[in-house]
Short mmCIF file of C-alpha atoms in Angstrom, two decimals:
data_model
loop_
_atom_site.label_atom_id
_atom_site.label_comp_id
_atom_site.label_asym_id
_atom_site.label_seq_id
_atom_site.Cartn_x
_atom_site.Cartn_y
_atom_site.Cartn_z
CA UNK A 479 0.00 0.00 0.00
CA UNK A 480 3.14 2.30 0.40
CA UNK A 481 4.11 1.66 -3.16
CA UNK A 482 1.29 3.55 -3.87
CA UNK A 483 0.00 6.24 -1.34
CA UNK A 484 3.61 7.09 0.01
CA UNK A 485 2.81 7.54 3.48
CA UNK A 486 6.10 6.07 5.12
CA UNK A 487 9.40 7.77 5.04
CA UNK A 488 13.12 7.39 7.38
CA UNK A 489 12.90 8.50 10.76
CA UNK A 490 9.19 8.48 11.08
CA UNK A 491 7.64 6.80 14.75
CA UNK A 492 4.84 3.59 13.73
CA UNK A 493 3.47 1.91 15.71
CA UNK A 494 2.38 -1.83 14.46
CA UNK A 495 -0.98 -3.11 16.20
CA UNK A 496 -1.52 -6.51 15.19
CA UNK A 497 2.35 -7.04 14.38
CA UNK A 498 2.60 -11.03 14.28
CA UNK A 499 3.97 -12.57 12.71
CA UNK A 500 6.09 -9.50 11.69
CA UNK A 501 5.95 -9.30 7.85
CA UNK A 502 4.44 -5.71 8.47
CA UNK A 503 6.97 -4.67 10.70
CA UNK A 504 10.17 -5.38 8.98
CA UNK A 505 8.86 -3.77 5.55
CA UNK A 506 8.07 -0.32 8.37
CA UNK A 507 11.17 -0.81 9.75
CA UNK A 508 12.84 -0.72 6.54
CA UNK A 509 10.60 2.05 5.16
CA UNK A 510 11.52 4.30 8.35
CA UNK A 511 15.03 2.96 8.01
CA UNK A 512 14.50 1.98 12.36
CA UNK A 513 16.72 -1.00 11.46
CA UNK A 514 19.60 1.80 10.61
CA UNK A 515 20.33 0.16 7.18
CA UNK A 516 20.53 3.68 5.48
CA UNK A 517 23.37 5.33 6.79
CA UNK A 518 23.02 8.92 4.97
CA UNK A 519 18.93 8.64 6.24
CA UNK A 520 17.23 9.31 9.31
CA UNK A 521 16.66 6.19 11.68
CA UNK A 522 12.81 5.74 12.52
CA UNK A 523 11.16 3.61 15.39
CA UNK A 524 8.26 1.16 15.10
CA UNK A 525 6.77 -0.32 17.69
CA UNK A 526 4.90 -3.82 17.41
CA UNK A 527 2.14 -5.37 19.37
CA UNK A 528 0.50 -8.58 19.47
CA UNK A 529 -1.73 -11.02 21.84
CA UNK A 530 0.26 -13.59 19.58
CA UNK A 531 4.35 -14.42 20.22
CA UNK A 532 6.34 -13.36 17.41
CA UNK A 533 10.20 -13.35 16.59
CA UNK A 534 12.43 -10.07 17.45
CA UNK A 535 13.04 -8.26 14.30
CA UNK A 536 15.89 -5.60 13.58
CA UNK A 537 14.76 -2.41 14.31
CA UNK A 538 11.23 -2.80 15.65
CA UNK A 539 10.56 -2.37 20.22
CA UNK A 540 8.33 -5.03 20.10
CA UNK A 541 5.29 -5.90 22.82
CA UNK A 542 4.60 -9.66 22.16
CA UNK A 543 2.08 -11.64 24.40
CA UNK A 544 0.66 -7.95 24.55
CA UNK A 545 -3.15 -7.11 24.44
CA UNK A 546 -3.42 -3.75 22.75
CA UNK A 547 -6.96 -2.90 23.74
CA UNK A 548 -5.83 -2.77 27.44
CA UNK A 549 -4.89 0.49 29.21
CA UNK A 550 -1.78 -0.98 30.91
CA UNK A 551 -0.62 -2.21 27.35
CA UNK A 552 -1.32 1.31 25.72
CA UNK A 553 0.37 3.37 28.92
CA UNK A 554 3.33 0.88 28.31
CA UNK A 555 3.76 2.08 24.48
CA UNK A 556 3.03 5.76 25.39
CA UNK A 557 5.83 5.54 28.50
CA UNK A 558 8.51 3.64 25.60
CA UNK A 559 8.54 6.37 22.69
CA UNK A 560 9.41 10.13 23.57
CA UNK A 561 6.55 11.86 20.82
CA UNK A 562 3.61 10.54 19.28
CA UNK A 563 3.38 8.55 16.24
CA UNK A 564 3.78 9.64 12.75
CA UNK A 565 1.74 6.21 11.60
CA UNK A 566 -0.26 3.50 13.38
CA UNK A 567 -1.21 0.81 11.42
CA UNK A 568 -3.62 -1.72 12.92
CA UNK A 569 -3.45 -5.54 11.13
CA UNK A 570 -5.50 -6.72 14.31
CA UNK A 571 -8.31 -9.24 13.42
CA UNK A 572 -10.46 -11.25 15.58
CA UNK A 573 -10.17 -15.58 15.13
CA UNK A 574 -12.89 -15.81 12.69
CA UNK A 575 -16.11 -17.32 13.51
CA UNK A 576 -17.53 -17.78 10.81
CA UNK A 577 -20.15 -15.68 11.27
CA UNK A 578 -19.53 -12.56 9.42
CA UNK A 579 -21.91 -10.61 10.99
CA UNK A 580 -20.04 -11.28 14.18
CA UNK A 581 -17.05 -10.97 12.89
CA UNK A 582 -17.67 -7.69 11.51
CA UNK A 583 -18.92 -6.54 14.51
CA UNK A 584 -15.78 -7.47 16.86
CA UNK A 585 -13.27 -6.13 14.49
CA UNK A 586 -15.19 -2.64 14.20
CA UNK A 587 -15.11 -2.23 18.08
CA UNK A 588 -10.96 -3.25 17.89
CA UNK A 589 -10.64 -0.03 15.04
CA UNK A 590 -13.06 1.87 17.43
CA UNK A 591 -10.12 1.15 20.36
CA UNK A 592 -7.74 2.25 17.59
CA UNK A 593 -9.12 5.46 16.74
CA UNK A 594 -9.67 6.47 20.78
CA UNK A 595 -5.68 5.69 21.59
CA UNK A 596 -5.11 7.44 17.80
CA UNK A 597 -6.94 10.54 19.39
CA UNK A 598 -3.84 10.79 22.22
CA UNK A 599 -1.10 9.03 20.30
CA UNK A 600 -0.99 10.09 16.76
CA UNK A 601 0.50 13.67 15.64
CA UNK A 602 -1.28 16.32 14.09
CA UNK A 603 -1.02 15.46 10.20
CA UNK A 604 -0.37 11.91 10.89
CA UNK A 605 -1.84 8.73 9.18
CA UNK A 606 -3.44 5.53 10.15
CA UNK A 607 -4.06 2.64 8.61
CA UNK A 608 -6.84 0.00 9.72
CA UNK A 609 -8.31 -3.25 8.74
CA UNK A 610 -11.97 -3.83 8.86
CA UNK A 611 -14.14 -6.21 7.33
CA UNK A 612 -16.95 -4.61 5.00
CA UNK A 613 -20.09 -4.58 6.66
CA UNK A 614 -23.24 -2.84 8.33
CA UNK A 615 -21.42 -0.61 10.91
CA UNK A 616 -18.61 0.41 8.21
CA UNK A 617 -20.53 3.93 7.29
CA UNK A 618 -20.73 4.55 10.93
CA UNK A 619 -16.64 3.71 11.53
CA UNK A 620 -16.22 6.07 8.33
CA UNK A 621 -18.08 9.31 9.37
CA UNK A 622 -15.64 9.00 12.67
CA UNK A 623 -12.87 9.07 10.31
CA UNK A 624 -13.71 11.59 8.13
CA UNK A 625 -14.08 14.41 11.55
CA UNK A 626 -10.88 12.86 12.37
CA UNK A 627 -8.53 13.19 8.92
CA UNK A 628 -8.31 15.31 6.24
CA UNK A 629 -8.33 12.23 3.75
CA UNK A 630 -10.08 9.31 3.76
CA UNK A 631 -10.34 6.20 1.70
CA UNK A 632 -10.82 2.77 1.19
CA UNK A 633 -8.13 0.50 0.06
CA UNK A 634 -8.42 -3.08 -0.96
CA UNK A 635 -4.83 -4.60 -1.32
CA UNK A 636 -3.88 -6.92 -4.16
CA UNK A 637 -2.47 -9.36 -1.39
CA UNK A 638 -6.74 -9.88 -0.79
CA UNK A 639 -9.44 -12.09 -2.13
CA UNK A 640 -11.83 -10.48 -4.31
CA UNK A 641 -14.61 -11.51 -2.45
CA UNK A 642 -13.62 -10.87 0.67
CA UNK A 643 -14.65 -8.57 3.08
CA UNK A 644 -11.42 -7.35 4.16
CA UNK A 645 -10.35 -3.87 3.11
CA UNK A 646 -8.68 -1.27 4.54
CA UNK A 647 -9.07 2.52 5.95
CA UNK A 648 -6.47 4.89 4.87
CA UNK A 649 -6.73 7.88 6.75
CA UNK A 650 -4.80 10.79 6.07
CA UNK A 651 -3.97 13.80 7.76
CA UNK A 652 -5.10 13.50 11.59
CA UNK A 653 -6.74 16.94 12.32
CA UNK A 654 -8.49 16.75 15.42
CA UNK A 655 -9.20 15.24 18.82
CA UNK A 656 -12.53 14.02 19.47
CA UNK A 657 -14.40 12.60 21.90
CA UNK A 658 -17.05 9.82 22.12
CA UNK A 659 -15.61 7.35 19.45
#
């Protein structure tokens, strides 16, 4: 997705919700250059989180075994990095059901938990990045957004099944806090 919208760059702060099992975070560690590879750029710092374990990877302050959605978890990341974040992408997906509706459901109240730690942690003119699946309570999730960033869009990766329900929300542009998310 960075190919095309451009929204990482060396010595940005990301933080990686959802992280295992780390494919995401070494491509933003390398895109923020936090694994130092580029010499003449500016080192970044990602962050990673996951309820799953996943492997250390070069670069990234990672939180394995770590529920996101709790306040100990998020006062943790806040107490680690000295600003807020540039980016926070959010991969985090509940173990599917089967039930879409369900499903749908759960993962819109995880991007709901997103968007209120987003409100404290992301800097003015920063981006985020969030996985949903398609459904009934999307529009709803969307007019947040839109008070939220000055851009926002859908994005549907190649990586995914047509018929699938996963896309993505690119927001662009944080602009304000609100409250009641």
């Amino acid at each position: 997705m960075d190919d095309h919208y451009r929204f990482l760059r060396p010595g940005q702060t990301v933080l990686d919700c959802g992280a295992a099992p780390g494919a995401w975070s070494q491509v933003l560690a390398k895109r923020t250059n936090a694994n130092g590879e580029q010499v003449e750029k500016r080192v970044g710092k990602v962050m990673a989180v996951d309820l799953s374990p996943f492997h250390p990877i070069v670069g990234v302050t990672s939180f394995p075994l770590s529920d996101f959605t709790s306040p100990e978890t998020q006062k943790q990341i806040l107490e680690t990095i000295d600003s807020k974040f540039d980016v926070i992408v959010s991969d985090m997906a509940p173990k599917v059901s089967g039930m879409n509706s369900l499903d749908h459901e759960i993962i819109i109240d995880l991007c709901r938990k997103v968007v209120r730690f987003s409100e404290c942690a992301l800097k003015p003119n920063g981006t985020l990045l969030m996985k949903i699946f398609d459904g009934g309570l999307t529009k709803d999730l969307e007019k947040i957004l839109v008070n939220m960033f000055h851009k926002v869009k859908y994005v549907k990766p190649d990586s995914s099944r047509k018929n699938s329900a996963e896309i993505y929300f690119l927001c662009l542009k944080f602009k304000i806090k609100l409250s009641n998310t």
